[in-house]
PDB file of C-alpha atoms in Angstrom:
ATOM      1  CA  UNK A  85      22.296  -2.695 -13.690  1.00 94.00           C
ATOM      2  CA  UNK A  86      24.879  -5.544 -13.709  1.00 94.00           C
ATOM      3  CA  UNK A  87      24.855  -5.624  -9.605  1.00 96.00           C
ATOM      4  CA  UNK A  88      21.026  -5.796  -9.586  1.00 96.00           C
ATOM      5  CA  UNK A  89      21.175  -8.429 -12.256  1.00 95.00           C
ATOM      6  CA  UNK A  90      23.387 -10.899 -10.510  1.00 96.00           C
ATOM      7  CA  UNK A  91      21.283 -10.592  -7.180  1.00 97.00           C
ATOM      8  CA  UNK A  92      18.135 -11.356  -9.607  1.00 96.00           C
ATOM      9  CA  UNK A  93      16.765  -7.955  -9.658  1.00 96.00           C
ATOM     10  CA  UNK A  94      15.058  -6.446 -12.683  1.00 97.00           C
ATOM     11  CA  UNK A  95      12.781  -3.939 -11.115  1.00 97.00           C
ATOM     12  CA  UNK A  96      13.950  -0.552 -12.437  1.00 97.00           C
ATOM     13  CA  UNK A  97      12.931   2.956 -11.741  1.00 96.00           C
ATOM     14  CA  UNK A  98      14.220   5.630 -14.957  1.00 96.00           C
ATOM     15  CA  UNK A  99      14.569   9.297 -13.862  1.00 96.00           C
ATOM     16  CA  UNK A 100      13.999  11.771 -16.545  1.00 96.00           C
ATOM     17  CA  UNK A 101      12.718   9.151 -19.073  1.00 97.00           C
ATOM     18  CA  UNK A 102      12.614  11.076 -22.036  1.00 97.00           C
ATOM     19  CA  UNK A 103      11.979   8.824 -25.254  1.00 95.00           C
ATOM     20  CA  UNK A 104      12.242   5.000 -26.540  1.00 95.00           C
ATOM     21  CA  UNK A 105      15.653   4.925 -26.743  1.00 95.00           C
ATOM     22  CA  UNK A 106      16.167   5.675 -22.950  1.00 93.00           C
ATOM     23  CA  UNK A 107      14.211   2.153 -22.162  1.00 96.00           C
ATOM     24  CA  UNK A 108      15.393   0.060 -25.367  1.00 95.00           C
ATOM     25  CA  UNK A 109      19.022   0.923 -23.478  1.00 94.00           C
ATOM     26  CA  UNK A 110      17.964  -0.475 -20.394  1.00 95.00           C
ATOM     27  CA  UNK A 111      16.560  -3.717 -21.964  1.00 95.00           C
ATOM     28  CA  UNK A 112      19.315  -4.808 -24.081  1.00 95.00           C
ATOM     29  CA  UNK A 113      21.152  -4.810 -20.493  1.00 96.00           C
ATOM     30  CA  UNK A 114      18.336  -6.649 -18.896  1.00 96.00           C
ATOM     31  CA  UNK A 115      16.009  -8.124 -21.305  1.00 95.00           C
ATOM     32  CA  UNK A 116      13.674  -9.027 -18.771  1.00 95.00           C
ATOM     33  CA  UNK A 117      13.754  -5.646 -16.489  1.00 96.00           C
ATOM     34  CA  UNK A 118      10.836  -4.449 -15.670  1.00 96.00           C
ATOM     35  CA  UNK A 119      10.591  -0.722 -15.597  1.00 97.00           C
ATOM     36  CA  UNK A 120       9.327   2.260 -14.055  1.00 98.00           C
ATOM     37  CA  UNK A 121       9.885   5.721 -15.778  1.00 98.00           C
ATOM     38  CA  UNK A 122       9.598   8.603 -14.321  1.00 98.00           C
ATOM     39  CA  UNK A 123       8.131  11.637 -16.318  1.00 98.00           C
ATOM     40  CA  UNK A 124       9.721  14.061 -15.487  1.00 97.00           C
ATOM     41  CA  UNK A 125       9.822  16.771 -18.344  1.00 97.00           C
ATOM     42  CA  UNK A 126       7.607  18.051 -21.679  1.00 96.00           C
ATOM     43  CA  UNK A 127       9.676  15.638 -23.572  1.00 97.00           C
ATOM     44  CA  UNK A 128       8.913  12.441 -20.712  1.00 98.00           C
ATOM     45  CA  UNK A 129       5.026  13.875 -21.842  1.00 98.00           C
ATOM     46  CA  UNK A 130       5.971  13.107 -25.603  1.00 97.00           C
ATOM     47  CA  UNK A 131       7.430  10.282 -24.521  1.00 97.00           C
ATOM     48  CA  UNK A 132       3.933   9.117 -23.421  1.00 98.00           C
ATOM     49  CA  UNK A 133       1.646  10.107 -25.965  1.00 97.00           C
ATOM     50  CA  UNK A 134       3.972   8.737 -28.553  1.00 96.00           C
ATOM     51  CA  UNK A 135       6.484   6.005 -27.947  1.00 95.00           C
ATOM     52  CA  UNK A 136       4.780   4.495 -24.336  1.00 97.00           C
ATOM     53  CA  UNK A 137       1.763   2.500 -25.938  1.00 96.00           C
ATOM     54  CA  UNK A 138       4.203   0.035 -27.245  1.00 95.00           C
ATOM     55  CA  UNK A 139       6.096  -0.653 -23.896  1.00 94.00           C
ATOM     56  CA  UNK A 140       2.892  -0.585 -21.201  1.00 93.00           C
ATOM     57  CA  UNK A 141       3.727  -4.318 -20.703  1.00 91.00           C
ATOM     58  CA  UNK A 142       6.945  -3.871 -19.093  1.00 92.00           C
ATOM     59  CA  UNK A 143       7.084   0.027 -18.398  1.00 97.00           C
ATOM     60  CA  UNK A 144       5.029   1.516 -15.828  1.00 98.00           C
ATOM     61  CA  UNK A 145       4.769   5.191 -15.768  1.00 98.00           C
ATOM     62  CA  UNK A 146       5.085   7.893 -12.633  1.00 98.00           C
ATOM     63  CA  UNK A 147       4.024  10.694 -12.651  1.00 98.00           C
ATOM     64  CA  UNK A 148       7.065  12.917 -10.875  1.00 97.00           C
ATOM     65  CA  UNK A 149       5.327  16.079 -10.170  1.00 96.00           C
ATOM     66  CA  UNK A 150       7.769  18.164  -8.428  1.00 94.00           C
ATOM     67  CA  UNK A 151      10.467  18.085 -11.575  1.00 95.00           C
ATOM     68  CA  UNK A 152       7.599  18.004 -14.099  1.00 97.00           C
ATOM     69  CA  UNK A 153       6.048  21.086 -12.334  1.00 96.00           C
ATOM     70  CA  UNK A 154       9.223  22.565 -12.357  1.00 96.00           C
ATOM     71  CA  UNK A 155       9.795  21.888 -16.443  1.00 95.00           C
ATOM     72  CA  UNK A 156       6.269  23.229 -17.180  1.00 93.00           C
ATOM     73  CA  UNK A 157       7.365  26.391 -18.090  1.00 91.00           C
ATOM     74  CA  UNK A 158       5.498  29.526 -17.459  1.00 95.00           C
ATOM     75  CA  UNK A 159       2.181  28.017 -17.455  1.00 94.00           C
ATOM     76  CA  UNK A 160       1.733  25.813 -14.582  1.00 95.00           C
ATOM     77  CA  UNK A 161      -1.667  24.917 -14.863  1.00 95.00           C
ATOM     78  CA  UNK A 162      -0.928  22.819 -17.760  1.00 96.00           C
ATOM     79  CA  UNK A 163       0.500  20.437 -14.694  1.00 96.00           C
ATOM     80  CA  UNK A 164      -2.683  19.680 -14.391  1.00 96.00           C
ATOM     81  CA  UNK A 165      -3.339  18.046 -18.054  1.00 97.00           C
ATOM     82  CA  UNK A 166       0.007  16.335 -17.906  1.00 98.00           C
ATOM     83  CA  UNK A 167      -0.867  14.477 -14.393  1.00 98.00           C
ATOM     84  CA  UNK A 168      -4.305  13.426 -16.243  1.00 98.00           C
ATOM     85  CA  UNK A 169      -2.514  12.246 -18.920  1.00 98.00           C
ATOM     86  CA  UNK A 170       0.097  10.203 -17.660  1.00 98.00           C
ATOM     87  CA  UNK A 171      -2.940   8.355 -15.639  1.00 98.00           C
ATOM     88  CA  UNK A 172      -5.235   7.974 -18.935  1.00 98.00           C
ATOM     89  CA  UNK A 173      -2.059   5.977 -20.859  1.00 98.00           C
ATOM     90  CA  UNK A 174      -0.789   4.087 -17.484  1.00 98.00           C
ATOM     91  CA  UNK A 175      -3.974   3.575 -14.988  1.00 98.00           C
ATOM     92  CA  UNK A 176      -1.410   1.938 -12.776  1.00 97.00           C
ATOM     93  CA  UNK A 177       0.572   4.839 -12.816  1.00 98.00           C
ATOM     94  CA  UNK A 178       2.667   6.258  -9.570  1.00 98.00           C
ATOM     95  CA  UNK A 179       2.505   9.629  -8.168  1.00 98.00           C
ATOM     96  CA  UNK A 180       5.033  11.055  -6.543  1.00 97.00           C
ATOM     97  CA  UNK A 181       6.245  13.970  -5.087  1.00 93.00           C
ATOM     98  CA  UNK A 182       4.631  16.549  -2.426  1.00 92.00           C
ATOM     99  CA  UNK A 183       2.412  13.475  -1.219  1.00 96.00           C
ATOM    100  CA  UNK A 184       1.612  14.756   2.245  1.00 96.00           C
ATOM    101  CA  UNK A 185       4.801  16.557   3.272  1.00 95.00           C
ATOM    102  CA  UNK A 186       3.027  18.726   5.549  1.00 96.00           C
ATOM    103  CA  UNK A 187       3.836  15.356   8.019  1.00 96.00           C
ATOM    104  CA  UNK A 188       7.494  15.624   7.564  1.00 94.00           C
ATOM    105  CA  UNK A 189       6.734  19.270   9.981  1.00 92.00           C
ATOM    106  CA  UNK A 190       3.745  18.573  11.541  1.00 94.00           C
ATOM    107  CA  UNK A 191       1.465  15.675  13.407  1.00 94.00           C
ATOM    108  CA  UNK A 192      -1.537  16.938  11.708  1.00 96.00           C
ATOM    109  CA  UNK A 193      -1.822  16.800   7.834  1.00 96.00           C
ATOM    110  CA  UNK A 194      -2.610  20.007   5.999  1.00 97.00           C
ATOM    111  CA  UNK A 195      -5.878  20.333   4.294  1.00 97.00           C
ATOM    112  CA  UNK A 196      -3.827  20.618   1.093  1.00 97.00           C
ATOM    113  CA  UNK A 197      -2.593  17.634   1.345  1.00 97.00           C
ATOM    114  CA  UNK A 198      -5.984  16.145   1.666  1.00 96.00           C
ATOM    115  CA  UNK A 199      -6.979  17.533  -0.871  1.00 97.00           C
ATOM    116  CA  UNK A 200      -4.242  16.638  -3.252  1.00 96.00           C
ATOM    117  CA  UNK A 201      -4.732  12.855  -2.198  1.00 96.00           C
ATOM    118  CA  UNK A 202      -8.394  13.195  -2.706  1.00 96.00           C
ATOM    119  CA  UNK A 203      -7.379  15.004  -6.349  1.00 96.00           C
ATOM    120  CA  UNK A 204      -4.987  12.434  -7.395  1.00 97.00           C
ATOM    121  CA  UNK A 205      -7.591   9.149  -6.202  1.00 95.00           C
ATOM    122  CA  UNK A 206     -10.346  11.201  -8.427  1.00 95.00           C
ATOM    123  CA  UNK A 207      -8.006  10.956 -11.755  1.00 97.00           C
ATOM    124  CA  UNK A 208      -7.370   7.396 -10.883  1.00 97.00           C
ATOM    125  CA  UNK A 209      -3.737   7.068  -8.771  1.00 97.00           C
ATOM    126  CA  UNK A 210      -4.189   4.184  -6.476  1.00 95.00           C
ATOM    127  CA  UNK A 211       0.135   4.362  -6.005  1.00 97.00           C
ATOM    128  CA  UNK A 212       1.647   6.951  -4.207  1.00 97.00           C
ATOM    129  CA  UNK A 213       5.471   7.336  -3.989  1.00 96.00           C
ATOM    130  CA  UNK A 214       6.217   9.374  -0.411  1.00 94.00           C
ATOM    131  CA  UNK A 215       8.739  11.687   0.082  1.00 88.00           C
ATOM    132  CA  UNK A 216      12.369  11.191   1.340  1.00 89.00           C
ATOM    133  CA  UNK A 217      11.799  13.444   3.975  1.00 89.00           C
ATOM    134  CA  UNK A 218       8.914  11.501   5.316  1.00 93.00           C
ATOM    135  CA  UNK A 219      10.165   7.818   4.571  1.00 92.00           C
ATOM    136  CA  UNK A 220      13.844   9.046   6.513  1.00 93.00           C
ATOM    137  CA  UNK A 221      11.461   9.879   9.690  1.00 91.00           C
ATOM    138  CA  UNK A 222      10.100   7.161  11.367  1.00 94.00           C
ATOM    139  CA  UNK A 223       7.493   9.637  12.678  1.00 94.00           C
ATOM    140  CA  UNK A 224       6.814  11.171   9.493  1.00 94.00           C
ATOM    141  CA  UNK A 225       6.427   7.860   7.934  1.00 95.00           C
ATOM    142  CA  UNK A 226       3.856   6.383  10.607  1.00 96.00           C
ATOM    143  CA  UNK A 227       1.739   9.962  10.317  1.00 96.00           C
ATOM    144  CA  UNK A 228       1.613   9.601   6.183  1.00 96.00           C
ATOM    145  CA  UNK A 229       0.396   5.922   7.034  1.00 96.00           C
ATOM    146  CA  UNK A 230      -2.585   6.776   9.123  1.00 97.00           C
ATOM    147  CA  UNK A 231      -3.503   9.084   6.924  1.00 96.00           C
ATOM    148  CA  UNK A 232      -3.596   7.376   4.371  1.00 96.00           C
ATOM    149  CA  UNK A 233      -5.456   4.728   6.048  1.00 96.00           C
ATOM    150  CA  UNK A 234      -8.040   6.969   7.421  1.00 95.00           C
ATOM    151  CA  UNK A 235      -8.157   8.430   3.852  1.00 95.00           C
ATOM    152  CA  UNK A 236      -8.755   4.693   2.356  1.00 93.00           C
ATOM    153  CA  UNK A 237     -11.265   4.498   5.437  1.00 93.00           C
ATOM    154  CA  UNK A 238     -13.051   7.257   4.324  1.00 92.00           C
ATOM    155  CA  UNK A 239     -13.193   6.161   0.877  1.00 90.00           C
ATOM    156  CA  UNK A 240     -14.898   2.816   2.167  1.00 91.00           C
ATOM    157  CA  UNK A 241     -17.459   4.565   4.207  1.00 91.00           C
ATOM    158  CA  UNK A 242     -18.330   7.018   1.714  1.00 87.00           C
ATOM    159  CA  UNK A 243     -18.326   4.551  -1.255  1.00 84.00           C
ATOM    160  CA  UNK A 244     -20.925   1.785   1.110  1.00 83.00           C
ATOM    161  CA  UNK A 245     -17.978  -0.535   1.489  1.00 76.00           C
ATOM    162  CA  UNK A 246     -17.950  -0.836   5.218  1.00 62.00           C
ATOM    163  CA  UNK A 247     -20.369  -2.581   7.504  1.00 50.00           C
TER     164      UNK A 247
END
């Protein structure tokens, strides 16, 4: 935090943000970071409906959905409500993880992945972290591009917004 500070950085990204006191540690270093935290756990999902309403002008929330998947528990539907909810308290919010990772393997995107962008734009993400296995591939990067810009394109035709 000190390093970033001196180069005049204050863009921050929290893994595992679970509670107030994880951010309020992060501002007394830099009172004027601005902050990303990524939910992560149950507790990050407290963390939202409790503690986040109070920070949304310098926090912005991501949904990480591989560890939060993975800290669900036994019921793993209930992914689902926590992805709608971190969206409902942040509409800027990120999500990340499993964002077309069928292109780290392949030159044609899986229909699951499709449909997971097309799932995600519905609840209202418009910012999508990609994976490190596609951003350390230049050819894995430039697939998840077009895609997404033919998904965007699609999105314009469908919604009347092309000519």
């Amino acid at each position: 935090v000190e390093a970033a500070i001196a180069l005049g950085l204050h863009n921050f990204m929290l893994s595992f943000t679970e509670g107030a006191p994880d951010i309020g540690e992060l501002i007394k270093l830099d009172p004027q970071a601005q902050i990303v935290a990524k939910i992560e756990s149950k507790r990050g999902l407290d963390f939202v409906t409790s503690d986040y309403a109070a920070m949304r002008e310098y926090v912005r929330l991501m949904a990480a959905r591989d560890d939060l998947y993975i800290n669900m528990g036994v019921n793993k539907a209930a992914i689902l409500d926590a992805t709608e909810l971190i969206i409902r308290e942040d509409p800027t919010a990120i999500a990340a993880s499993r964002i077309l990772t069928s292109l780290e393997d392949s030159e044609t995107v899986a229909m699951g992945d499709i449909s997971d962008l097309r799932f995600l734009s519905i609840l209202g993400f418009h910012s999508f972290m990609l994976s490190d296995g596609l951003c350390f591939s230049q050819q894995g990067f430039s697939r998840a591009m077009n895609t997404y810009r033919n998904y965007e394109e699609y999105l314009a035709r469908k919604n009347g917004n092309v000519t």
